[in-house]
Amino acid sequence: MKSQPVRINSILRRSIRTALTLSLTLGSLASAAAFPINETFKTNSSANFTLGGTPNPAILTAGGVDPATDGWLRLTNNTGNQTGYAFYNPTFSSAQGVVVEFDYATWGGSGADGISFFLFDGTATSRIGAFGGSLGYAQKSAAFSGTGSAIPGVSKGYVGIGLDEFGNYSNAYEGRVGGFAGDVQHPSYVVIRGPGDGASTTDYPYLSAQPAGFNLSRNGGTARPSQTGVDFRHVRLIIQPDRKASVSVTNGFGAAPTNVINNFQLATTPPATYKLGFGASTGGATNYHELRNLVITAPTNLAITKTDGVSTLAQGGPVTYTVTVTNNGQSTVTGATMADTLPASINNVTWACVASVGSTCTDATGTGNSISAKSTLAVGGTATYTINGTLSATAALASTVTNTATVAAPAENTDSDLSDNTASDSDTVTAPLAADLSIN
């Protein structure tokens, strides 16, 4: 009988180990980001985000400043010498790159300083950078900190992209490394600074700055800028797996985006995993700094071609289209969707897909005029669809038969170039070929 407690203890120990293993596994899974990430910041909760700042932390305005379902992430209010932040806690692989899009509004003050977006090492403990011209990413020297001690920048930062409304993030001043000389402002620039982990004279170096060509903020006012007018602002930031960085800003509701920075090459090898964050700051001048409608995905670049190899189709004759989808991006795409609705004048439609080595046709065959087929495409991989049918014998002579195919990325990806996502083929209808005629 004395052996029974030993058995029970052994079972308990195994159960505890199993529970701990499961807990650690679930915790590990929970810490990995799953794209797409959609966070509107319109309510009073934000899953997986940590908000903070000094002397006043960032807040969600829903249910207080704004209606319960129409709020914003407010990184700073319009008082001086503030830094506010929002860290996204789960990590994601640097090998897949990242696309970050959001709306923002800066208003209600005298015009400083700006908003930063940054990536930092996924193993780091989150820490925000300095106020004022450092935009919450870079450092500030002891002479300008107001405390007699230097303020470090973001912990293990990899890249910090600033929407610099006041114009100090790009200068070599207050302890920042490199950039325009001295205390000379370059307002409404988009600025990139590089890696750092403290407050040294090599941390967070200036890399690039380009003028937006319009005001990045709307200063003053007692009400947030209209989100359907000329003061609407939207940003898309892309960091490709090969470390090329691009930034576009939409200036005005319904306007085309302005490409401010295009494929700037980041030289430093990134960490294996990223975390991401947003910062904003004020100094002697101020503004509310707010954002919402955040979407985070991975970049890709899909393309499609379509041909039947001829310029005419005979009444009652065969039709064969070849549609090829190609992954021109830098990481595998799972769930690329080819869609093609063939004209009603083409009958008895069948199709089949063949993928290149390393890629897979998720949907391999099918019938009917409405085609929607998915594939998994390795980098450089293709999925080739052969579509067969018969042109109606009553198709109007000399009419044009046009067929258009499209390719769309899955929700976790954003296609950075949509100009090659549509392909069409047009043919003129002719009389039946002699071989197609039957003798009654």
Short mmCIF file of C-alpha atoms in Angstrom, two decimals, residues 40-251:
data_model
loop_
_atom_site.label_atom_id
_atom_site.label_comp_id
_atom_site.label_asym_id
_atom_site.label_seq_id
_atom_site.Cartn_x
_atom_site.Cartn_y
_atom_site.Cartn_z
CA THR A 40 -8.83 50.20 -35.45
CA PHE A 41 -8.14 51.77 -32.02
CA LYS A 42 -11.75 52.95 -32.19
CA THR A 43 -12.77 51.18 -28.96
CA ASN A 44 -11.38 51.36 -25.43
CA SER A 45 -9.35 48.13 -25.74
CA SER A 46 -6.42 47.17 -27.97
CA ALA A 47 -5.40 43.53 -27.96
CA ASN A 48 -1.65 42.85 -27.66
CA PHE A 49 -0.69 46.53 -27.42
CA THR A 50 1.05 48.09 -24.42
CA LEU A 51 0.51 51.82 -24.01
CA GLY A 52 2.64 54.18 -21.98
CA GLY A 53 4.65 57.37 -21.91
CA THR A 54 5.95 60.16 -19.76
CA PRO A 55 4.80 62.32 -18.10
CA ASN A 56 1.41 61.31 -19.53
CA PRO A 57 0.82 57.85 -21.02
CA ALA A 58 -0.79 57.24 -24.39
CA ILE A 59 -4.52 56.60 -24.18
CA LEU A 60 -7.44 55.25 -26.17
CA THR A 61 -9.94 58.08 -26.52
CA ALA A 62 -13.06 55.94 -27.06
CA GLY A 63 -15.69 56.33 -24.38
CA GLY A 64 -14.02 59.42 -22.95
CA VAL A 65 -12.75 62.07 -25.32
CA ASP A 66 -14.64 60.43 -28.21
CA PRO A 67 -17.74 58.22 -28.61
CA ALA A 68 -17.38 54.59 -27.49
CA THR A 69 -16.86 53.22 -31.01
CA ASP A 70 -15.20 56.17 -32.72
CA GLY A 71 -11.95 56.67 -30.85
CA TRP A 72 -8.26 57.03 -31.60
CA LEU A 73 -4.95 55.99 -30.12
CA ARG A 74 -3.71 59.30 -28.67
CA LEU A 75 0.07 59.09 -28.25
CA THR A 76 0.48 62.61 -26.83
CA ASN A 77 -1.76 65.44 -25.80
CA ASN A 78 -0.94 69.06 -26.61
CA THR A 79 1.36 69.79 -23.69
CA GLY A 80 5.14 70.13 -23.73
CA ASN A 81 8.03 67.64 -23.39
CA GLN A 82 6.01 64.45 -23.70
CA THR A 83 6.73 61.01 -25.10
CA GLY A 84 3.94 58.51 -25.71
CA TYR A 85 4.15 55.01 -27.12
CA ALA A 86 2.29 51.89 -28.19
CA PHE A 87 4.22 48.61 -28.41
CA TYR A 88 2.83 45.58 -30.21
CA ASN A 89 3.91 42.68 -28.03
CA PRO A 90 3.95 39.59 -30.32
CA THR A 91 7.02 39.02 -32.49
CA PHE A 92 7.21 38.19 -36.19
CA SER A 93 9.93 36.98 -38.52
CA SER A 94 12.10 39.58 -40.20
CA ALA A 95 12.37 37.17 -43.16
CA GLN A 96 8.81 37.99 -44.21
CA GLY A 97 9.16 41.78 -44.03
CA VAL A 98 6.26 43.98 -42.99
CA VAL A 99 3.69 46.41 -44.42
CA VAL A 100 2.17 48.87 -41.95
CA GLU A 101 -0.73 51.17 -42.84
CA PHE A 102 -2.60 53.64 -40.67
CA ASP A 103 -4.48 56.94 -40.59
CA TYR A 104 -3.09 59.68 -38.38
CA ALA A 105 -3.97 63.16 -37.16
CA THR A 106 -1.70 65.78 -35.57
CA TRP A 107 -3.46 68.92 -34.43
CA GLY A 108 -4.48 71.21 -31.59
CA GLY A 109 -1.08 72.65 -30.74
CA SER A 110 1.75 74.78 -32.06
CA GLY A 111 3.27 72.15 -34.33
CA ALA A 112 5.63 69.62 -32.76
CA ASP A 113 7.16 67.22 -32.87
CA GLY A 114 5.95 64.18 -34.82
CA ILE A 115 5.20 60.45 -34.92
CA SER A 116 7.66 57.59 -35.30
CA PHE A 117 7.19 53.99 -36.36
CA PHE A 118 9.96 51.61 -35.36
CA LEU A 119 11.05 48.00 -35.49
CA PHE A 120 13.20 46.54 -32.74
CA ASP A 121 14.70 43.18 -31.82
CA GLY A 122 12.02 40.68 -30.84
CA THR A 123 14.15 39.57 -27.86
CA ALA A 124 14.34 43.07 -26.37
CA THR A 125 12.54 44.47 -23.38
CA SER A 126 10.48 47.36 -24.69
CA ARG A 127 11.78 50.86 -23.95
CA ILE A 128 10.77 54.15 -25.55
CA GLY A 129 13.22 56.83 -26.65
CA ALA A 130 13.46 60.55 -25.93
CA PHE A 131 10.97 63.41 -26.23
CA GLY A 132 11.19 66.41 -28.57
CA GLY A 133 13.03 65.99 -31.84
CA SER A 134 13.94 62.37 -31.08
CA LEU A 135 10.28 61.37 -31.72
CA GLY A 136 10.39 58.63 -29.11
CA TYR A 137 12.91 56.58 -31.10
CA ALA A 138 16.34 58.21 -30.84
CA GLN A 139 18.39 59.32 -27.81
CA LYS A 140 18.86 62.72 -26.20
CA SER A 141 22.06 63.95 -24.54
CA ALA A 142 22.28 64.96 -20.88
CA ALA A 143 22.62 68.65 -21.82
CA PHE A 144 19.11 68.61 -23.33
CA SER A 145 17.30 66.06 -21.19
CA GLY A 146 16.31 68.43 -18.40
CA THR A 147 17.47 65.89 -15.80
CA GLY A 148 21.24 66.05 -16.21
CA SER A 149 21.29 62.48 -17.53
CA ALA A 150 21.19 61.24 -21.11
CA ILE A 151 17.96 59.59 -22.31
CA PRO A 152 18.52 56.38 -24.29
CA GLY A 153 16.59 55.53 -27.42
CA VAL A 154 14.40 52.50 -28.13
CA SER A 155 15.82 49.25 -26.80
CA LYS A 156 17.63 47.27 -29.52
CA GLY A 157 16.08 49.44 -32.21
CA TYR A 158 16.56 48.37 -35.82
CA VAL A 159 14.93 51.21 -37.76
CA GLY A 160 12.91 54.27 -36.80
CA ILE A 161 10.87 56.07 -39.48
CA GLY A 162 9.74 59.54 -38.46
CA LEU A 163 6.88 61.70 -39.70
CA ASP A 164 8.76 64.80 -38.65
CA GLU A 165 6.35 67.70 -38.57
CA PHE A 166 8.58 70.18 -36.73
CA GLY A 167 11.86 69.22 -38.42
CA ASN A 168 14.38 68.18 -35.75
CA TYR A 169 14.44 64.38 -36.15
CA SER A 170 16.72 64.78 -39.17
CA ASN A 171 19.34 67.02 -37.54
CA ALA A 172 22.55 66.29 -35.62
CA TYR A 173 21.45 68.06 -32.47
CA GLU A 174 20.52 67.22 -28.86
CA GLY A 175 22.75 64.15 -29.02
CA ARG A 176 21.29 62.63 -32.20
CA VAL A 177 23.83 61.09 -34.56
CA GLY A 178 24.23 62.41 -38.10
CA GLY A 179 21.89 64.35 -40.34
CA PHE A 180 21.55 68.04 -41.08
CA ALA A 181 23.96 70.21 -39.15
CA GLY A 182 22.98 72.03 -35.97
CA ASP A 183 19.71 73.38 -34.69
CA VAL A 184 18.19 73.91 -38.16
CA GLN A 185 14.70 72.52 -38.78
CA HIS A 186 13.53 70.66 -41.87
CA PRO A 187 9.77 70.45 -41.27
CA SER A 188 7.42 67.94 -42.93
CA TYR A 189 10.16 65.48 -43.83
CA VAL A 190 9.98 61.69 -43.67
CA VAL A 191 13.18 60.60 -41.95
CA ILE A 192 14.85 57.22 -41.39
CA ARG A 193 17.23 56.53 -38.53
CA GLY A 194 19.08 53.28 -37.98
CA PRO A 195 19.93 50.84 -35.19
CA GLY A 196 20.76 51.64 -31.58
CA ASP A 197 20.40 50.43 -28.03
CA GLY A 198 21.27 53.36 -25.80
CA ALA A 199 22.54 56.92 -25.92
CA SER A 200 26.00 56.57 -27.45
CA THR A 201 27.41 58.63 -30.31
CA THR A 202 26.91 55.76 -32.75
CA ASP A 203 23.32 54.87 -31.90
CA TYR A 204 20.29 55.59 -34.11
CA PRO A 205 22.31 57.16 -36.96
CA TYR A 206 20.66 59.33 -39.59
CA LEU A 207 20.11 57.35 -42.80
CA SER A 208 17.79 59.30 -45.09
CA ALA A 209 15.35 62.20 -45.24
CA GLN A 210 12.96 63.31 -47.95
CA PRO A 211 10.46 66.20 -47.97
CA ALA A 212 6.84 65.12 -48.13
CA GLY A 213 5.98 68.11 -50.32
CA PHE A 214 3.04 69.08 -48.08
CA ASN A 215 2.37 69.66 -44.39
CA LEU A 216 2.50 66.45 -42.40
CA SER A 217 0.38 68.04 -39.66
CA ARG A 218 -2.42 70.50 -39.21
CA ASN A 219 -1.43 72.67 -36.27
CA GLY A 220 -3.83 74.54 -34.06
CA GLY A 221 -7.57 74.18 -34.06
CA THR A 222 -9.87 72.90 -31.36
CA ALA A 223 -11.23 69.96 -33.34
CA ARG A 224 -9.54 66.96 -34.96
CA PRO A 225 -9.07 67.35 -38.73
CA SER A 226 -11.91 66.03 -40.87
CA GLN A 227 -11.29 62.48 -42.05
CA THR A 228 -13.09 63.14 -45.33
CA GLY A 229 -11.32 66.34 -46.28
CA VAL A 230 -7.97 67.81 -47.31
CA ASP A 231 -6.44 67.25 -43.85
CA PHE A 232 -6.85 63.47 -43.98
CA ARG A 233 -3.50 61.65 -43.74
CA HIS A 234 -2.76 57.98 -44.40
CA VAL A 235 0.63 56.25 -44.33
CA ARG A 236 1.97 53.04 -45.85
CA LEU A 237 5.37 51.80 -44.64
CA ILE A 238 7.04 48.81 -46.28
CA ILE A 239 10.15 46.98 -45.09
CA GLN A 240 10.94 44.25 -47.60
CA PRO A 241 12.74 41.02 -46.60
CA ASP A 242 15.79 42.36 -48.51
CA ARG A 243 15.72 45.42 -46.19
CA LYS A 244 14.45 47.95 -48.72
CA ALA A 245 12.27 50.59 -47.04
CA SER A 246 9.50 52.57 -48.71
CA VAL A 247 7.13 55.20 -47.31
CA SER A 248 4.08 56.77 -48.95
CA VAL A 249 1.72 59.36 -47.48
CA THR A 250 -1.79 60.19 -48.69
CA ASN A 251 -2.45 63.92 -48.49
#
